[in-house]
Short mmCIF file of C-alpha atoms and ligand atoms in Angstrom, two decimals:
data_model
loop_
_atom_site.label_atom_id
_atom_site.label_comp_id
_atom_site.label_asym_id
_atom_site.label_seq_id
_atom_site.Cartn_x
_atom_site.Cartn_y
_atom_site.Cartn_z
CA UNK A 1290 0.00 0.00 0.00
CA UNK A 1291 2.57 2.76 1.31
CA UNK A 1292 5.34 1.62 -1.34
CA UNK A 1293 2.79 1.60 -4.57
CA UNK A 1294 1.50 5.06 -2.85
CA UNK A 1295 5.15 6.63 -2.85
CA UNK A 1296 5.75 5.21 -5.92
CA UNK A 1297 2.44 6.34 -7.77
CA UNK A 1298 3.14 9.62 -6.26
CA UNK A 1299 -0.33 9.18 -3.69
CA UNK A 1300 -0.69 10.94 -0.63
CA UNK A 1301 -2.23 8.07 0.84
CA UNK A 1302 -3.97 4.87 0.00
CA UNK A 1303 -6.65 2.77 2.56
CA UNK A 1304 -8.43 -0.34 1.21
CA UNK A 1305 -11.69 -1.07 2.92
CA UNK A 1306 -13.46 -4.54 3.28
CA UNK A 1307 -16.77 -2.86 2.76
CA UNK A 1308 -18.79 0.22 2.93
CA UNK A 1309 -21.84 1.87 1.50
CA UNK A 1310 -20.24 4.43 -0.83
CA UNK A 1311 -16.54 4.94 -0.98
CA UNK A 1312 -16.99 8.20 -2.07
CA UNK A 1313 -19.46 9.27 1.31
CA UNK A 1314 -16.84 7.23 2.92
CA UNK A 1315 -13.39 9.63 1.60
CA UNK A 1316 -15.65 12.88 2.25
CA UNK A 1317 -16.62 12.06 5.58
CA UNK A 1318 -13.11 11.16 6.93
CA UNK A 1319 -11.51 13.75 4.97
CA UNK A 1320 -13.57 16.76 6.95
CA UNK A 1321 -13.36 14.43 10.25
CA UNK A 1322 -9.59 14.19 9.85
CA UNK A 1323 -8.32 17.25 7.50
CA UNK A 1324 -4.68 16.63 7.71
CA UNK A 1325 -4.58 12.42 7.85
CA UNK A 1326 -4.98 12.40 4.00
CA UNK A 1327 -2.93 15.10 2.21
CA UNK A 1328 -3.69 16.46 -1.43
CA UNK A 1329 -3.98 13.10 -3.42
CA UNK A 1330 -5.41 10.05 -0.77
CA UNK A 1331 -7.34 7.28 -2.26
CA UNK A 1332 -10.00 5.08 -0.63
CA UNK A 1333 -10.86 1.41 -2.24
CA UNK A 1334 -13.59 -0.72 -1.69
CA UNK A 1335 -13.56 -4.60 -1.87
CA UNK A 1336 -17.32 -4.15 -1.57
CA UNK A 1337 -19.71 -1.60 -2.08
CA UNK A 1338 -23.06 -1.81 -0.64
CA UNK A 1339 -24.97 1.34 -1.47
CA UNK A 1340 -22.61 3.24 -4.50
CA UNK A 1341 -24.21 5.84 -6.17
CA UNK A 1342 -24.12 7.59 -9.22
CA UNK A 1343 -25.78 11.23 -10.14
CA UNK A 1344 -28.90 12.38 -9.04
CA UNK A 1345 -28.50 9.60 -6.52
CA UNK A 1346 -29.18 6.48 -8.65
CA UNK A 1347 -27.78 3.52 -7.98
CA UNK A 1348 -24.15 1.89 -9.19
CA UNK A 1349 -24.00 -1.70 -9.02
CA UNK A 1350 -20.56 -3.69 -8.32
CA UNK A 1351 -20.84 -7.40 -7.94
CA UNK A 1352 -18.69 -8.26 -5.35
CA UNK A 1353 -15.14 -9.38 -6.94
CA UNK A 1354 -15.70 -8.34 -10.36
CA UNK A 1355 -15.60 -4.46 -9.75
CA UNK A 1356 -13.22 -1.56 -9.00
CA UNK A 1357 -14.81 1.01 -6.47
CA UNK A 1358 -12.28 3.79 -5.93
CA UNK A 1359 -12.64 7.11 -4.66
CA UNK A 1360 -9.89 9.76 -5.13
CA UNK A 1361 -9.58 13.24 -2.85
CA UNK A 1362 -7.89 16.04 -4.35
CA UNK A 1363 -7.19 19.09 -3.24
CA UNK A 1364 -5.73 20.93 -6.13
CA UNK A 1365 -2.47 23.33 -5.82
CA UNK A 1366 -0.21 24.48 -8.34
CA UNK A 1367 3.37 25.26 -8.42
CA UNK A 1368 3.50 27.89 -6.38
CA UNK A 1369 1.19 26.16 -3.59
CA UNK A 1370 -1.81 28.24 -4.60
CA UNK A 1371 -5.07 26.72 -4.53
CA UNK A 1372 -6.31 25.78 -8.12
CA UNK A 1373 -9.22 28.10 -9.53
CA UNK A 1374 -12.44 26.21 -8.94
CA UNK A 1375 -13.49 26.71 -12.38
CA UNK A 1376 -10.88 24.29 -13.51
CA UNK A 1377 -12.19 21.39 -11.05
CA UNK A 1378 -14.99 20.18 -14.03
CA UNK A 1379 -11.74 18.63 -16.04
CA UNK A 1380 -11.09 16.01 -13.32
CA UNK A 1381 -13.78 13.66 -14.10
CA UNK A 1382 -12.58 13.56 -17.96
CA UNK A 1383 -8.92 13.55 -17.11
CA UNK A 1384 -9.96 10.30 -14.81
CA UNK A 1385 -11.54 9.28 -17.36
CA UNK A 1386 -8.44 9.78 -19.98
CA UNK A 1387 -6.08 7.85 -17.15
CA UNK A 1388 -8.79 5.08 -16.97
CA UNK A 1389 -8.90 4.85 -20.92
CA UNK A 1390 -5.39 4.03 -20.92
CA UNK A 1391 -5.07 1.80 -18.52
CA UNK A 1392 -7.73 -0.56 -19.81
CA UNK A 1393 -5.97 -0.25 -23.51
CA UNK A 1394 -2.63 -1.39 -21.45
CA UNK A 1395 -3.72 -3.77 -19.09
CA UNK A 1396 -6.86 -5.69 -21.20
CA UNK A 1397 -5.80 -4.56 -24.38
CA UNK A 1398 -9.25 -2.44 -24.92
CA UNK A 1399 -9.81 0.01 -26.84
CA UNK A 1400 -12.64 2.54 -25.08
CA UNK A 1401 -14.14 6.25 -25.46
CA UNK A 1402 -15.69 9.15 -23.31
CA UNK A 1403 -19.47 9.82 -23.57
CA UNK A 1404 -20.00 13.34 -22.38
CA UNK A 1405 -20.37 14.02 -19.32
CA UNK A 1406 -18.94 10.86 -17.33
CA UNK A 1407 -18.95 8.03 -19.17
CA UNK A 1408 -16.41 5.44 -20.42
CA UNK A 1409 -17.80 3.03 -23.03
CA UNK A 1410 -16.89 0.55 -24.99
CA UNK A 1411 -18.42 -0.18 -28.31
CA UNK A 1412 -20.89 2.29 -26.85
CA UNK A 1413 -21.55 0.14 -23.81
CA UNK A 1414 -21.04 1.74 -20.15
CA UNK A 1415 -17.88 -0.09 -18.82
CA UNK A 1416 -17.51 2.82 -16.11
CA UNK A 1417 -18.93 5.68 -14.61
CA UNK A 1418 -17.58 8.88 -12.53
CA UNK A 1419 -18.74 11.35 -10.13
CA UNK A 1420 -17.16 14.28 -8.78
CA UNK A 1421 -18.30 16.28 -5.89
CA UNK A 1422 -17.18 19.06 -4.15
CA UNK A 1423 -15.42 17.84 -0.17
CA UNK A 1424 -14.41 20.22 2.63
CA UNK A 1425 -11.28 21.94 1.89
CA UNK A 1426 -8.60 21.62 4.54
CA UNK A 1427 -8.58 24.75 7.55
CA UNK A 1428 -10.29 27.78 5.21
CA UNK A 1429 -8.88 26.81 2.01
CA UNK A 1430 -11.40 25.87 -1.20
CA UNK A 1431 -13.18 22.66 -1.16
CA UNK A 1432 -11.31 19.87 -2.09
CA UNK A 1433 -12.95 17.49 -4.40
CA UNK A 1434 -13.70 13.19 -4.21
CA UNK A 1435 -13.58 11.42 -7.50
CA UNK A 1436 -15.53 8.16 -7.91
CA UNK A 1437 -14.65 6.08 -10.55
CA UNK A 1438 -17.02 2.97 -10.58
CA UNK A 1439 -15.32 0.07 -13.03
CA UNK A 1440 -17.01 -3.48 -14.53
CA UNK A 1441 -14.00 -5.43 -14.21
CA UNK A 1442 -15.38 -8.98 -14.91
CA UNK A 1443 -18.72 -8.92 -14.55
CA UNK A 1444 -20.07 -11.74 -16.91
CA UNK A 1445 -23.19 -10.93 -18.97
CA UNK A 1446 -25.93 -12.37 -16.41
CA UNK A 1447 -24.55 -9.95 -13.77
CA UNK A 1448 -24.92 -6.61 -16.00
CA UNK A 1449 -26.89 -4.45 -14.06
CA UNK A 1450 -28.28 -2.51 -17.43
CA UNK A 1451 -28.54 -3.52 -20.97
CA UNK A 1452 -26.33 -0.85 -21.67
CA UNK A 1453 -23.68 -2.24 -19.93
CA UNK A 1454 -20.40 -4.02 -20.65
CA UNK A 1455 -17.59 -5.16 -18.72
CA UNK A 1456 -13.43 -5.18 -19.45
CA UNK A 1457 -13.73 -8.87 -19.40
CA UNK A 1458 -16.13 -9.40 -21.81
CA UNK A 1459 -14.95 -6.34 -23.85
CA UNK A 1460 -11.52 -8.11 -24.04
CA UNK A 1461 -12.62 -12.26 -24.47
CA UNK A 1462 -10.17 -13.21 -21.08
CA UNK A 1463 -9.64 -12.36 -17.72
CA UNK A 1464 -8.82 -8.79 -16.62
CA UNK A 1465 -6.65 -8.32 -13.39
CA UNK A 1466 -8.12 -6.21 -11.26
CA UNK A 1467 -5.53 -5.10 -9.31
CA UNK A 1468 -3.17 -4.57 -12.04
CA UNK A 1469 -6.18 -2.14 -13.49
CA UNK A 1470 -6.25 -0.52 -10.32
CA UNK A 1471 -2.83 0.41 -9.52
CA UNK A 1472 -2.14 1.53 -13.48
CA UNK A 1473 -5.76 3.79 -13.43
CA UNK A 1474 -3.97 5.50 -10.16
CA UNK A 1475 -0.61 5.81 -11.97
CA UNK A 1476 -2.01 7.51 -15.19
CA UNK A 1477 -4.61 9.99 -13.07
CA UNK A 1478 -2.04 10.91 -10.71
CA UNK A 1479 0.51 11.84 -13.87
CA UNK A 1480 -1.97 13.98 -15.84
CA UNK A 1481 -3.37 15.25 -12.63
CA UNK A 1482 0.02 16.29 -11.48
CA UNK A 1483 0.86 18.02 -15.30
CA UNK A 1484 -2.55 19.76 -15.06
CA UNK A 1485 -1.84 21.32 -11.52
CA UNK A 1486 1.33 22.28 -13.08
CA UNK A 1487 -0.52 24.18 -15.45
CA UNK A 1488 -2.18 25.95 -12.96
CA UNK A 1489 -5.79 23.87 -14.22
CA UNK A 1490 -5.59 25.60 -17.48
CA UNK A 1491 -7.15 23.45 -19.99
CA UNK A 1492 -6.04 25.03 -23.09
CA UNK A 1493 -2.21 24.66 -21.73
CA UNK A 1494 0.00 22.24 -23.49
CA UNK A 1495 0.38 19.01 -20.34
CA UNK A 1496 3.95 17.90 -20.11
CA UNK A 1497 4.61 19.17 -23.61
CA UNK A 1498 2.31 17.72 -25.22
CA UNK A 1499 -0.97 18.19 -26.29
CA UNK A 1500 -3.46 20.26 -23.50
CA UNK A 1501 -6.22 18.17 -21.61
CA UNK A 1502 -9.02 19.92 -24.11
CA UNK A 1503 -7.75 18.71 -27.19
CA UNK A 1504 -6.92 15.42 -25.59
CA UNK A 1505 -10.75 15.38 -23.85
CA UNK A 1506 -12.50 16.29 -27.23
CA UNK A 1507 -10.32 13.67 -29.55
CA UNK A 1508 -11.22 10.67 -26.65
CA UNK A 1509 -15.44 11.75 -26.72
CA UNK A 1510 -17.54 10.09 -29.27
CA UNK A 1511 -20.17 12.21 -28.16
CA UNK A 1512 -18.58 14.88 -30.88
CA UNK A 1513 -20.21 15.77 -34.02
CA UNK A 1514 -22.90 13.61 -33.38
CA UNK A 1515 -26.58 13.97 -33.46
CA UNK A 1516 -27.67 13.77 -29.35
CA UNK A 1517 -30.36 14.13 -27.40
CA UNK A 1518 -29.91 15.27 -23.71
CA UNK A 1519 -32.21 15.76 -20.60
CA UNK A 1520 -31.64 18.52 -18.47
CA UNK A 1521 -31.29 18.20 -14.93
CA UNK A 1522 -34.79 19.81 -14.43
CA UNK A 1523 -36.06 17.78 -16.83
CA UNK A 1524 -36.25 19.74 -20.12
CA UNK A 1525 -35.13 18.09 -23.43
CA UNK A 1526 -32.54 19.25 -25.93
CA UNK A 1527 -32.24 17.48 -29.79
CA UNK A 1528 -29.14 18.34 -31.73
CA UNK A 1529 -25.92 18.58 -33.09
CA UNK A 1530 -23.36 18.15 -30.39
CA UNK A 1531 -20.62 19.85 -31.77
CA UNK A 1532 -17.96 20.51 -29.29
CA UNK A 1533 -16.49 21.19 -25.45
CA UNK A 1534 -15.88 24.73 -24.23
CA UNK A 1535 -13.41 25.96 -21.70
CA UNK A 1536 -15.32 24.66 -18.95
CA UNK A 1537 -16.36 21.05 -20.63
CA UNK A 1538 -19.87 22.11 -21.11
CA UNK A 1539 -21.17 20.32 -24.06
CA UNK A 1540 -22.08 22.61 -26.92
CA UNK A 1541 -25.44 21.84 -29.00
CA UNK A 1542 -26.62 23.54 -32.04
CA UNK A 1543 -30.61 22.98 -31.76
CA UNK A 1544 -31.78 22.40 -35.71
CA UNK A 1545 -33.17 26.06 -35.49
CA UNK A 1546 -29.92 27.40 -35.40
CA UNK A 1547 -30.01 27.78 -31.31
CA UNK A 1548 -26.90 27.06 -29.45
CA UNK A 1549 -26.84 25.90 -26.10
CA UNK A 1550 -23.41 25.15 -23.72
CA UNK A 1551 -24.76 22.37 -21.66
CA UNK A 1552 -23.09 21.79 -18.21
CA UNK A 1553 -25.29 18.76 -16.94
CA UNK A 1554 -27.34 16.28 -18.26
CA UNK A 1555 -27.53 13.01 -19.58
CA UNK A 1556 -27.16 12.46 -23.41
CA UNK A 1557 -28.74 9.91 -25.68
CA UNK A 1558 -26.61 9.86 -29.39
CA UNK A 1559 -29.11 9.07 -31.46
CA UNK A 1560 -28.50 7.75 -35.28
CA UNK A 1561 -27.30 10.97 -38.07
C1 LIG B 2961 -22.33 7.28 -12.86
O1 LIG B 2961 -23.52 7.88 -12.58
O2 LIG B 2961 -22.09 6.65 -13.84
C2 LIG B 2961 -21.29 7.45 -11.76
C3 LIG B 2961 -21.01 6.16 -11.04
C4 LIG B 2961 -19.95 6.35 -9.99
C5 LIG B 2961 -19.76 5.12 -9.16
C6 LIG B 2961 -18.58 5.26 -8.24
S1 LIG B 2961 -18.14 3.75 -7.48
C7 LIG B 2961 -17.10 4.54 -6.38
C8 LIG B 2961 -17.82 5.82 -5.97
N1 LIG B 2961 -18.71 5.61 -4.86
C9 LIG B 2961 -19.99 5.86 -5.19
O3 LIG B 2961 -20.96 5.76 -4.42
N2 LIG B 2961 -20.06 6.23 -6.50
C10 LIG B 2961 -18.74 6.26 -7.10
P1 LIG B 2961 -24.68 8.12 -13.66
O4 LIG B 2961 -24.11 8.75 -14.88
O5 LIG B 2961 -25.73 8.84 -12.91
O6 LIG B 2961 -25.14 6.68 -14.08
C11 LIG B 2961 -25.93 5.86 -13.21
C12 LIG B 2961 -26.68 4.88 -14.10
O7 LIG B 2961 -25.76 3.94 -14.66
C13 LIG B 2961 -27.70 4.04 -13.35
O8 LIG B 2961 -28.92 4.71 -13.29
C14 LIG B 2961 -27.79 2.78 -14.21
O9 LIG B 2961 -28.64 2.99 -15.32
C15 LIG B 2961 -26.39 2.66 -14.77
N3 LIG B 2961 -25.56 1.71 -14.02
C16 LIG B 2961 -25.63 1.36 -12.71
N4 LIG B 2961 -24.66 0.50 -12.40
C17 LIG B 2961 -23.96 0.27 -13.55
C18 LIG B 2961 -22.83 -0.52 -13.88
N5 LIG B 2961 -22.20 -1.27 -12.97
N6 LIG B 2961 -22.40 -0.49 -15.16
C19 LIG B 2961 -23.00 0.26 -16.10
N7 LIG B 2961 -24.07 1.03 -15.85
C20 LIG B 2961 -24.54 1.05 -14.58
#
């Protein structure tokens, strides 16, 4: 635990036997105990009873076949300064980025982002994230928790949803789910690091490469296709979706002309 931790470059690492929701779980203890977990700590479930996703619906993880992991971050940049909070929407798609590559290195898959906080695989949900705000640490901004929710191998009769696939089946052999784990950590705390470094600045180039925008809207087949999307209160949306703006709210061109920048919602991509 300590070793990979040093060695990923974590603050701190706990594994839990079982709890309702690791990411209730990280934000409790991290405003109970501010200064036990530093700026990058990391919370895993074997099992998770009650995990959640948005608007509180329920995630399912079959016990053994699933990654639960919850990630608290409390962003600073070079100089120590607090990261604007404006920046904290790109964590869930830079997770999502670091969990894309792992599962191309470690099952040999090839997956994509569906905006907002999806990772699919031949368009079939192999993961899911959720980002909330957490208490920041003795007056300074909120910190954030990151739940990433994986099917690691999950065989068909235990897919919660239709829409659902897992890295086993997606690959045809056994995925290690360990092995997943510690390489998802490995890539999310690398980009994460680069992206601090840039001060959270998504148009920045990231360790001289490419900057997490371009990188986010290459990875999201959710791009330049036709979508519909529900609106948090409930309102409907049918378009064009035709990019991601500085803050990673999905642009829509309505076929009247009407653009919208959405910042919530859930998307349906519906045939050209
Ligand atoms: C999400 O929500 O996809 C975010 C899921 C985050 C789960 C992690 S696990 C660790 C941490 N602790 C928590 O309590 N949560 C996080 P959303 O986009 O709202 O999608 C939820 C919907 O996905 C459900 O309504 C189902 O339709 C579907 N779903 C539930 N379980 C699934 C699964 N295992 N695989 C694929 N789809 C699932």
């Amino acid at each position: 635990g300590t070793e990979f931790a040093d060695q990923a470059g974590l603050s701190r690492i706990e594994v839990l036997d079982e709890i309702g929701s690791t990411n209730t779980e990280l934000t409790r203890l991290a405003s109970d105990e501010p200064d036990a977990w530093g700026d990058l700590a990391v919370l895993v479930a074997e099992r998770q009873t009650e995990g959640h996703g948005r608007l509180h619906r329920p995630w399912a993880s079959p016990v053994g076949a699933s990654l639960t992991v919850s990630i608290l971050l409390r962003p600073h940049n070079a100089a120590g300064r607090p990261l604007p909070t404006q920046s904290y929407s790109w964590f869930s798609p830079l997770a999502a980025l670091a969990l894309r590559e792992a599962l191309a290195q470690i099952a040999g898959i090839e997956s994509a982002l569906k905006w907002p906080n999806d990772v699919v695989v031949d368009g079939l949900k192999i993961s899911g994230i959720l980002a909330h705000l957490a208490p920041g640490a003795h007056g300074e901004p909120p910190g954030v928790v990151l739940g990433t929710g994986v099917n690691v191998s999950l065989r068909e009769d235990e897919l919660p949803v239709p829409t659902a696939t897992s890295a086993s089946l997606a690959a045809g052999r056994p995925v290690d789910r360990t092995a997943l784990l510690a390489r998802y950590l490995e890539e999310f705390a690398r980009r994460y690091r680069a992206f601090c470094a840039v001060n959270g600045n998504a148009d920045a180039p990231l360790d001289g490469g490419r900057s997490l925008l371009s990188r986010v809207q290459d990875a999201t087949i959710t791009l330049g296709r036709r979508v519909r999307v529900e609106l948090p209160g409930g309102r409907r949306l049918e378009g064009r979706a035709t990019g991601l703006d500085g803050h990673g709210s999905l642009q829509v061109v309505e076929d009247s002309g009407e653009r919208h920048a959405v910042s919530a919602g859930d998307v349906v991509h519906l045939r050209p």
